[in-house]
Amino acid sequence: MNGDINDMKQPMDNFIVETKNLTKRYRPDILAVNGLAMRIRRGEVYGFVGPNGAGKTTTLRMLLGLVRPSAGECTVLGEKPGTPAALARMGTLVETPAFYPYLSGRDNLRVLARLSDTPYSRIDPALEEVELLKRAGHKFKSYSLGMKQRLGMAAALLKDPELLILDEPTNGLDPAGMAEMRRLIRSLGRGERTVMLSSHLMGELEQICDRVGVVKNGSLIAEGSLDDLRHGAQLRLKAEPEARAREVLEKIEGVAGAEPVNGYLVIDASPARAAEINRILVEAGVAVSELGPVKLSLENVFLNLTGEEA
Amino acid sequence: MLDALAAQLLLLRKRAATWILLCFWMLVTVVFAYVLPYFAYKGDIRFRARTGGVLLSVMLPHNLVSSLLGGFPAFGGIFVLILAVLAMGSEYTWGTLTPAFTQKASRLKVFFSKVLALAIAIVPFVVMVYLLGYIASMLIALKEGQSTQPPDLWLLVRALAFSWFILAVWASFGVMISVLSKGTSLAIGLGIIYGLVLEGVISAFSRQITLLGYLSKIFLRTNSYSLLSPLGVTFTGEGPGGFSGSTVSATQAAIVLAIEIVVFLAVAAAIVRRRDVTGAS
Ligand SMILES: Nc1ncnc2c1ncn2[C@@H]1O[C@H](COP(=O)(O)OP(=O)(O)OP(=O)(O)O)[C@@H](O)[C@H]1O
Ligand SMILES: [Mg+2]
């Protein structure tokens, strides 16, 4: 549906979020976001992943017009961030949910509904969606962390937004709550709605996201579907006889490693060279029964990506 | 704007602190204007023999305005300053500007709807005090068999309007210092020190030191008292909140106070519009 070829033909405004060289320097010595370039397509669920302090929240705040970029630009829903036109079509949850502690959950949503021209009739369905209806009349300060998080989610859903921006939405939830939140996000991401969510857990994004962007030190260091990212620069193969195979492999230029792992030989080589390597082995009299790219676990992908650079 | 205003009024109305401040302010005023003077009048016989007549007449309904008005520049201002700081400063301490600024309403709309809600919220801080004062003075008049003649209506109307105006200056001041300090604690502390101590001390020396004299001419209380003087109120320099500084003409005071409201709100609005909104502080 969202094939790359198709996308290239489509107009620019089909990117729901687009940033160019987005930069934020809080103080001369704190460069929180550094030349970030990112594009989010209509209808996709986009994971924004990076270690603590990578600049995720700062980026999201810039997309909401809460924080002014020091340089670069961004458009959200084709509008300037923070304008009523953009905000009216997006629902957000940034960092820990912030609400008025002395108001009930429902009254908190009433305040937000008034500020967004949303009818009160949408409040209870939103509370129902996050299973908070029973406690809706209780004061926010009496809520557990998970309940606060769910109220934040209800607030984000209030406007029935085209774009949802969620900053670590599973923060503070128990395992059941996390699973439930993932299910909710996945169901929200179906159809036309675009969802952007940040996380520092790659694995968490696995069942949810169509694409992810990996951010480190304020820059986007990788972007693509999870499958794209998982296919690292490693190949694994089954070959007989193994000793002869290693001998041959070590002589091929640009190939390194050839370590036996779980009955496979794993080599550092681009998956694009698979056919060539296969031919060389066969010509050298080695029988190759399997040859393909190594699928890394998402956590490994993440660690490889974020750990390598200084 | 009406929707945003309704949101801000909901925030003030449902907050216990609003009602506690209102009740406490009413109580303080009535106790100092009626209850204590009345007991002094009743209890102390020598006192009664010498000045009893004068004291009692001050407590009668037709003197309502001069009995109550003096409390507004002193304590009323402080109560309303706290109200405004709590309303504005808490948005920073709770981090609630993040959701407020990401709904749809622009930052300035959110800000000015809050200011407007405060302007409405201080109406009961005026009306309820006069109402309660009137009830107290009626009770005293009936009990003592004195005249229940009501206060002059035109005087009362002006007193209500000026009282509101003075509270509005203090509320604007509270809004500005809570925006500047991004919170409540420092703003309340500094506001109270300024209102109860600093201004009083500087005003007291303002006759000796020329520079302080100029400075005190822009002070909130100097101008508040000056504005109220034509309504027949006299002030003494005793106790906290007492005033012994110089005064200016009522017209000048009104202009200075109006400029101050504009300046306080403009400074706060400019900061609110431009400053980055990060998490709770
Ligand atoms: N208000 C602020 N003032 C100064 N520096 C800030 C501010 N907010 C964030 N920073 C700094 O900017 C950098 C990026 O922070 P940010 O909160 O965007 O990271 P993050 O990716 O959301 O991290 P986490 O996963 O911990 O939430 C950090 O070095 C942080 O210390
Ligand atoms: Mg963060």
XYZ file of C-alpha atoms and ligand atoms in Angstrom:
623
model
C 0.000 0.000 0.000
C 2.715 2.423 0.951
C 5.328 1.217 -1.513
C 8.342 3.424 -2.022
C 7.729 3.935 -5.727
C 4.239 5.131 -5.022
C 5.464 7.518 -2.401
C 7.945 9.201 -4.627
C 5.212 10.206 -7.007
C 3.118 11.715 -4.286
C 3.265 15.396 -3.388
C 5.379 16.667 -0.527
C 2.431 17.390 1.677
C 1.879 13.714 2.016
C 4.539 13.829 4.664
C 2.608 14.457 7.825
C 5.728 15.505 9.635
C 8.820 16.808 7.947
C 11.885 18.291 9.533
C 14.988 19.731 7.879
C 18.198 20.375 9.734
C 16.147 20.745 12.908
C 18.405 21.966 15.691
C 17.916 22.966 19.299
C 20.575 24.350 21.548
C 19.204 24.942 25.044
C 22.392 26.531 26.253
C 25.751 27.044 24.570
C 26.879 23.717 26.004
C 23.663 21.724 25.504
C 22.979 20.715 21.932
C 19.811 18.670 22.385
C 18.846 18.207 18.731
C 21.405 18.464 15.977
C 20.449 18.798 12.319
C 17.644 16.279 12.498
C 15.991 15.351 9.202
C 12.909 13.178 9.419
C 9.826 12.455 7.358
C 6.708 10.724 8.546
C 4.198 9.508 5.991
C 0.471 9.722 6.223
C -1.115 6.735 7.915
C 2.012 5.114 9.258
C 2.986 4.307 12.805
C 6.435 5.786 13.253
C 8.676 4.834 16.136
C 11.150 7.401 17.348
C 13.727 5.539 19.319
C 16.897 6.548 21.069
C 18.712 6.308 24.382
C 18.068 8.645 27.312
C 18.925 12.223 26.519
C 19.065 11.582 22.762
C 16.718 14.494 22.088
C 13.409 12.697 21.535
C 11.302 14.820 23.860
C 12.943 18.014 22.638
C 12.140 17.056 19.035
C 8.522 16.304 19.921
C 8.218 19.611 21.769
C 9.469 21.400 18.677
C 6.864 19.598 16.562
C 4.224 20.909 18.978
C 5.516 24.463 18.924
C 6.373 24.316 22.620
C 10.079 24.708 22.035
C 11.493 27.066 19.427
C 14.138 25.531 17.156
C 17.508 27.237 17.181
C 17.895 26.424 13.493
C 16.235 24.420 10.767
C 12.584 24.026 10.036
C 9.699 21.670 10.452
C 6.156 21.336 9.201
C 3.414 19.334 10.858
C 0.281 18.466 8.907
C 1.477 21.007 6.360
C 1.353 23.768 8.958
C 3.798 25.629 11.113
C 4.129 23.809 14.455
C 2.118 25.209 17.338
C -0.403 27.057 15.201
C -4.088 26.472 16.004
C -4.491 24.946 12.531
C -1.867 22.287 13.288
C -2.768 21.721 16.922
C -6.478 21.248 16.237
C -5.707 18.100 14.235
C -3.225 16.479 16.573
C -3.376 14.747 19.911
C -0.338 14.629 22.148
C 1.149 13.119 25.237
C 4.522 14.578 26.167
C 6.717 13.140 28.885
C 4.891 12.463 32.137
C 1.253 13.464 31.824
C 0.659 16.884 33.370
C -2.773 17.618 34.800
C -4.357 19.762 37.494
C -4.061 17.620 40.636
C -7.120 19.042 42.380
C -9.464 18.359 39.467
C -11.013 14.997 38.671
C -9.877 13.156 35.576
C -13.078 14.161 33.839
C -12.783 17.835 34.820
C -9.225 17.852 33.553
C -10.490 16.674 30.189
C -13.231 19.313 30.316
C -10.606 22.020 30.618
C -8.744 20.641 27.619
C -11.961 20.205 25.644
C -12.771 23.874 26.204
C -9.358 24.875 24.931
C -9.689 22.742 21.808
C -13.351 23.384 20.934
C -14.130 19.715 21.499
C -17.649 18.843 22.618
C -17.953 17.395 26.125
C -19.686 14.387 24.605
C -16.309 13.062 23.480
C -14.922 12.910 27.014
C -16.551 9.757 28.320
C -15.837 7.662 25.216
C -12.172 8.691 25.481
C -12.120 7.679 29.144
C -13.832 4.430 28.245
C -11.197 3.739 25.605
C -8.433 3.794 28.223
C -10.583 2.036 30.849
C -10.602 4.950 33.230
C -14.312 5.677 33.250
C -14.876 4.194 36.693
C -12.328 6.497 38.307
C -13.107 9.529 36.140
C -14.733 11.384 39.025
C -11.750 11.001 41.328
C -9.092 13.632 41.730
C -6.072 13.346 39.464
C -3.721 13.423 42.451
C -5.289 10.195 43.719
C -4.387 8.301 40.536
C -1.624 5.727 40.262
C 1.139 6.355 37.749
C -0.461 4.018 35.239
C -3.823 5.726 35.627
C -2.212 9.106 35.085
C -0.612 7.773 31.936
C -3.960 6.472 30.720
C -5.615 9.811 31.401
C -2.862 11.378 29.314
C -3.757 8.961 26.543
C -7.447 9.840 26.857
C -6.506 13.515 26.564
C -4.534 12.770 23.412
C -7.541 10.991 21.904
C -10.031 13.703 22.800
C -9.818 15.575 19.511
C -10.044 12.366 17.438
C -6.785 13.559 15.910
C -5.298 12.842 12.499
C -1.861 12.762 14.066
C -1.007 11.333 17.460
C 2.318 12.245 19.031
C 3.085 10.095 22.042
C 6.213 10.373 24.156
C 6.948 7.073 25.875
C 3.293 6.144 26.269
C 4.000 2.911 28.129
C 5.968 4.713 30.829
C 4.849 3.527 34.253
C 2.477 0.856 33.028
C 2.523 -2.700 34.348
C 3.090 -5.531 31.829
C -0.623 -6.009 31.246
C -1.070 -2.269 30.890
C 1.836 -2.129 28.438
C 0.372 -4.873 26.300
C -2.979 -3.127 26.401
C -1.403 0.209 25.454
C 0.391 -1.398 22.516
C -2.837 -2.950 21.355
C -4.541 0.427 21.646
C -1.810 2.229 19.709
C -1.835 -0.402 17.005
C -5.598 -0.101 16.629
C -5.345 3.684 16.601
C -2.718 3.496 13.886
C -4.991 1.579 11.547
C -6.490 3.506 8.679
C -5.677 7.102 7.933
C -4.418 8.156 11.319
C -0.695 8.757 11.701
C 1.006 7.895 14.957
C 4.444 8.959 16.084
C 5.659 7.453 19.294
C 8.955 7.680 21.068
C 10.585 5.011 23.122
C 13.954 3.931 24.345
C 12.991 0.295 23.864
C 13.335 -0.930 20.323
C 11.629 -4.215 21.173
C 8.572 -2.343 22.321
C 8.146 -0.899 18.841
C 8.411 -4.246 17.112
C 4.744 -5.157 16.983
C 3.552 -1.583 16.648
C 5.563 0.374 14.119
C 5.685 0.454 10.351
C 8.921 2.407 10.396
C 11.357 3.635 12.980
C 13.860 6.429 13.187
C 16.821 5.955 15.468
C 18.086 9.100 17.116
C 21.344 9.552 18.915
C 23.004 12.714 20.200
C 20.246 14.697 18.564
C 20.663 13.310 15.045
C 18.797 10.670 13.113
C 21.305 7.875 12.529
C 19.021 5.345 10.856
C 15.539 5.256 9.459
C 13.506 2.539 7.824
C 11.203 -0.374 8.363
C 12.191 -2.742 11.125
C 13.075 -5.377 8.546
C 15.407 -2.955 6.790
C 17.181 -2.201 10.016
C 17.352 -5.800 11.088
C 19.269 -6.869 8.038
C 22.700 -5.916 9.148
C 25.912 -6.264 7.206
C 26.250 -9.944 8.055
C 25.576 -13.163 6.164
C 25.231 -16.630 7.519
C 25.604 -19.858 5.648
C 25.680 -23.648 5.947
C 28.445 -25.178 3.931
C 30.203 -28.566 3.660
C 32.983 -29.196 4.338
C 33.151 -26.384 6.830
C 36.940 -26.168 7.148
C 37.353 -25.821 3.401
C 34.580 -23.199 3.327
C 36.347 -21.059 5.946
C 39.589 -21.310 4.028
C 37.927 -20.065 0.844
C 35.925 -17.346 2.577
C 38.943 -15.857 4.269
C 40.566 -15.323 0.888
C 37.667 -13.338 -0.535
C 38.299 -9.626 -0.471
C 35.917 -7.607 1.737
C 34.809 -10.620 3.716
C 35.808 -11.079 7.327
C 34.880 -13.260 10.251
C 33.783 -16.742 9.207
C 32.962 -17.732 12.773
C 30.903 -20.828 13.420
C 27.735 -19.881 15.340
C 25.002 -22.431 16.109
C 25.959 -24.635 13.193
C 26.195 -21.709 10.802
C 29.140 -19.764 9.575
C 28.633 -16.036 10.145
C 30.628 -13.624 8.015
C 30.828 -9.851 7.886
C 29.792 -9.044 4.361
C 27.108 -7.081 2.643
C 23.998 -9.137 1.887
C 24.253 -7.749 -1.640
C 27.290 -9.989 -2.234
C 25.465 -13.206 -1.340
C 25.264 -14.483 -4.915
C 28.914 -13.752 -5.636
C 30.077 -15.479 -2.458
C 27.891 -18.476 -3.237
C 29.439 -18.806 -6.721
C 33.007 -18.604 -5.370
C 32.297 -21.285 -2.780
C 30.649 -23.628 -5.261
C 33.479 -23.171 -7.731
C 35.915 -24.101 -4.947
C 34.015 -27.350 -4.431
C 32.095 -26.363 -1.318
C 28.453 -27.412 -1.087
C 26.355 -24.463 0.117
C 22.993 -25.478 1.520
C 21.874 -22.148 3.006
C 22.991 -18.561 2.571
C 21.213 -15.425 3.732
C 21.376 -12.230 5.748
C 21.570 -12.449 9.518
C 18.443 -11.182 11.207
C 19.529 -9.282 14.246
C 17.323 -8.911 17.238
C 15.966 -5.406 17.480
C 17.813 -4.763 20.691
C 21.042 -5.726 18.945
C 20.243 -3.457 16.039
C 19.618 -0.664 18.494
C 22.785 -1.301 20.448
C 24.833 -1.592 17.268
C 23.445 1.661 15.999
C 23.630 3.688 19.156
C 26.706 2.137 20.688
C 29.179 2.376 17.841
C 29.714 6.072 17.505
C 31.417 7.989 20.223
C -12.430 33.189 23.892
C -15.565 32.338 25.851
C -14.662 28.655 25.871
C -11.145 29.385 27.039
C -12.557 31.686 29.708
C -14.943 28.965 30.860
C -11.971 26.596 31.209
C -10.062 29.098 33.330
C -13.089 29.859 35.486
C -13.536 26.130 36.069
C -9.920 25.950 37.228
C -10.431 28.777 39.722
C -13.852 27.694 40.880
C -12.866 24.107 41.656
C -9.733 25.064 43.523
C -10.037 25.013 47.297
C -7.369 27.705 47.678
C -9.616 30.225 45.902
C -12.361 29.786 48.459
C -10.006 29.648 51.410
C -8.423 32.940 50.362
C -11.834 34.532 49.871
C -13.175 33.380 53.244
C -10.022 34.332 55.079
C -9.966 37.793 53.519
C -13.629 38.339 54.406
C -12.985 37.188 57.941
C -9.931 39.393 58.399
C -11.770 42.448 57.129
C -14.865 42.005 59.241
C -12.903 41.164 62.343
C -10.699 44.251 62.015
C -13.414 46.615 60.816
C -16.269 45.547 63.073
C -15.742 42.725 65.530
C -12.656 44.057 67.335
C -13.795 47.694 67.361
C -17.201 46.637 68.623
C -15.802 44.606 71.488
C -13.439 47.427 72.335
C -16.405 49.752 72.374
C -18.472 47.406 74.547
C -15.813 46.203 76.920
C -13.735 49.183 77.909
C -15.836 51.608 79.961
C -13.336 54.431 80.140
C -12.713 54.071 76.474
C -16.445 54.245 75.887
C -16.861 57.332 78.043
C -14.201 59.226 76.133
C -14.509 58.271 72.494
C -17.331 55.760 72.403
C -19.624 57.921 70.353
C -17.100 58.411 67.607
C -16.133 54.765 67.536
C -19.673 53.562 67.287
C -20.586 55.902 64.473
C -17.696 54.515 62.417
C -19.308 51.090 62.661
C -22.715 52.191 61.406
C -23.975 51.348 57.904
C -23.618 54.840 56.491
C -19.882 54.678 57.214
C -19.493 51.334 55.448
C -17.124 52.641 52.795
C -14.638 54.334 55.095
C -14.591 51.308 57.392
C -13.800 48.809 54.668
C -11.881 50.653 51.994
C -8.615 50.854 53.918
C -8.221 47.072 53.907
C -7.979 46.762 50.141
C -4.563 48.321 49.484
C -3.121 46.547 52.500
C -4.394 43.012 53.000
C -6.778 42.684 50.090
C -3.926 43.223 47.681
C -1.886 40.475 49.294
C -4.761 37.971 49.235
C -5.381 38.615 45.573
C -1.676 38.528 44.786
C -1.595 35.016 46.261
C -4.686 34.071 44.263
C -3.068 35.224 41.034
C 0.272 33.603 41.769
C -1.442 30.293 42.524
C -3.463 30.478 39.329
C -0.545 31.335 37.061
C 2.467 29.918 38.883
C 0.939 26.470 39.387
C 0.784 26.048 35.629
C 4.575 26.029 35.740
C 4.996 23.830 38.803
C 2.535 21.250 37.473
C 3.762 21.449 33.897
C 0.202 22.038 32.737
C 1.178 24.641 30.169
C 2.217 21.742 27.949
C -1.322 20.361 27.548
C -2.863 23.840 27.663
C -0.708 25.110 24.815
C -1.186 22.041 22.630
C -4.964 21.958 22.396
C -5.849 24.592 19.830
C -6.120 27.934 21.570
C -3.062 30.118 21.047
C -0.740 30.866 23.927
C -1.979 34.430 24.207
C -5.568 33.289 24.200
C -4.861 30.891 27.055
C -2.970 33.609 28.918
C -5.527 36.356 28.529
C -8.416 34.033 29.297
C -6.687 33.315 32.578
C -6.227 37.035 33.232
C -9.874 37.639 32.442
C -10.934 34.805 34.734
C -8.888 36.374 37.526
C -10.527 39.739 36.863
C -13.878 38.029 37.329
C -12.725 36.032 40.343
C -11.779 39.178 42.249
C -15.314 40.550 41.956
C -16.471 38.448 44.949
C -13.328 39.570 46.788
C -14.896 43.030 46.621
C -18.631 42.400 46.713
C -18.652 39.758 49.434
C -16.560 41.909 51.762
C -18.908 44.861 51.368
C -21.931 42.599 51.790
C -20.582 41.015 54.940
C -19.497 44.418 56.247
C -22.971 45.763 55.610
C -24.543 42.889 57.516
C -22.155 43.424 60.418
C -22.842 47.165 60.530
C -26.622 46.575 60.377
C -26.420 44.150 63.296
C -24.431 46.652 65.320
C -26.811 49.502 64.455
C -29.887 47.438 65.401
C -28.331 46.154 68.584
C -27.312 49.644 69.689
C -30.510 51.282 68.526
C -28.668 53.534 66.091
C -29.494 54.814 62.626
C -29.596 52.168 59.885
C -29.252 54.755 57.183
C -27.450 53.107 54.222
C -24.238 54.523 52.754
C -24.381 57.068 49.964
C -25.004 55.083 46.786
C -22.638 57.031 44.526
C -19.894 56.757 47.120
C -20.528 53.029 47.393
C -20.412 52.514 43.636
C -17.098 54.352 43.389
C -15.733 52.438 46.366
C -16.650 49.100 44.778
C -15.078 50.101 41.471
C -11.865 51.448 43.030
C -11.558 48.432 45.302
C -11.787 46.129 42.303
C -9.292 48.257 40.419
C -6.762 48.105 43.246
C -7.127 44.334 43.532
C -6.695 44.094 39.761
C -3.316 45.833 40.003
C -2.161 43.359 42.623
C -3.460 40.418 40.602
C -1.560 41.631 37.530
C 1.536 41.991 39.644
C 1.072 38.411 40.878
C 0.658 37.142 37.320
C 3.853 38.849 36.237
C 6.072 37.674 39.066
C 4.846 34.084 38.775
C 5.598 34.090 35.050
C 9.017 35.612 35.711
C 9.831 33.071 38.406
C 8.112 30.145 36.608
C 6.380 29.010 39.756
C 4.551 29.843 42.955
C 6.889 29.671 45.942
C 9.347 32.405 45.091
C 6.616 34.618 43.662
C 4.460 34.414 46.785
C 7.469 34.966 49.036
C 8.726 37.974 47.140
C 5.218 39.350 46.664
C 4.502 39.273 50.366
C 7.863 40.738 51.302
C 7.299 43.531 48.824
C 3.698 44.169 49.829
C 4.008 43.969 53.591
C 7.570 44.946 54.352
C 9.552 46.529 51.579
C 7.020 49.045 50.420
C 6.164 50.053 53.982
C 9.799 50.499 54.977
C 10.746 52.461 51.886
C 7.621 54.616 52.138
C 8.403 55.407 55.753
C 11.780 56.823 54.752
C 10.524 58.464 51.618
C 10.181 61.856 53.261
C 13.776 61.945 54.358
C 15.427 60.529 51.263
C 14.442 62.214 48.002
C 15.304 59.270 45.807
C 13.090 56.940 47.825
C 10.385 59.570 47.601
C 10.414 59.316 43.820
C 10.505 55.550 44.015
C 7.563 55.372 46.377
C 5.493 57.409 43.928
C 5.198 54.351 41.698
C 4.531 51.909 44.522
C 1.303 49.997 44.436
C 0.167 51.016 47.875
C 1.179 54.667 47.644
C -0.982 54.955 44.573
C -3.768 52.772 45.937
C -4.086 54.889 49.065
C -3.843 58.060 47.037
C -6.615 56.855 44.787
C -8.857 56.160 47.760
C -8.185 59.343 49.730
C -10.951 61.408 48.040
C -13.469 58.789 49.178
C -12.953 59.964 52.724
C -10.627 57.329 54.065
C -7.762 58.113 56.379
C -4.855 55.811 56.918
C -2.508 55.355 59.780
C 1.002 54.058 59.811
C 0.543 51.365 62.407
C 1.097 47.657 62.139
C 2.029 45.572 59.129
C 0.500 46.963 55.991
C 0.275 50.347 57.640
C 1.044 53.288 55.494
C 2.856 56.468 56.341
C 4.356 57.477 53.039
C 3.568 60.482 50.964
C 0.619 60.534 48.625
C -0.031 61.770 45.121
C -3.158 63.168 43.537
C -5.988 60.717 42.888
C -5.869 61.328 39.157
C -2.148 60.693 38.990
C -2.620 57.568 41.100
C -5.308 56.244 38.780
C -3.100 56.802 35.738
C -0.041 55.214 37.352
C -2.034 52.169 38.449
C -3.590 51.733 35.016
C -0.153 51.925 33.400
C 1.123 49.377 35.885
C -1.621 46.899 35.005
C -0.757 47.274 31.336
C 2.974 46.929 31.933
C 2.665 43.901 34.234
C 0.405 42.063 31.809
C 2.400 43.050 28.741
C 5.638 41.790 30.259
C 3.991 38.526 31.304
C 2.281 38.052 27.941
C 5.472 38.685 26.004
C 7.314 36.065 28.037
C 4.489 33.540 27.846
C 4.335 33.934 24.087
C 8.038 33.491 23.432
C 9.548 31.323 26.112
C 10.121 27.610 25.549
C 7.695 25.376 27.392
C 9.620 22.478 28.864
C 8.530 20.105 31.605
C 7.356 20.898 35.117
C 9.767 23.130 36.976
N 14.757 22.540 29.555
C 15.998 22.115 29.273
N 17.042 22.916 29.516
C 18.308 22.511 29.251
N 18.613 21.318 28.716
C 17.602 20.469 28.449
C 16.250 20.815 28.712
N 15.466 19.778 28.354
C 16.297 18.838 27.878
N 17.587 19.237 27.938
C 18.773 18.482 27.491
O 18.592 18.144 26.131
C 19.055 16.834 25.865
C 17.947 16.018 25.241
O 16.916 15.824 26.190
P 15.533 15.143 25.836
O 14.655 15.294 27.021
O 15.058 15.688 24.555
O 15.977 13.627 25.648
P 15.080 12.307 25.472
O 15.553 11.646 24.235
O 13.642 12.644 25.554
O 15.528 11.457 26.720
P 14.683 10.420 27.639
O 14.665 9.097 26.949
O 15.497 10.374 28.885
O 13.323 11.008 27.840
C 19.551 16.291 27.197
O 20.953 16.455 27.230
C 18.913 17.186 28.221
O 19.711 17.318 29.357
Mg 12.090 12.144 26.875
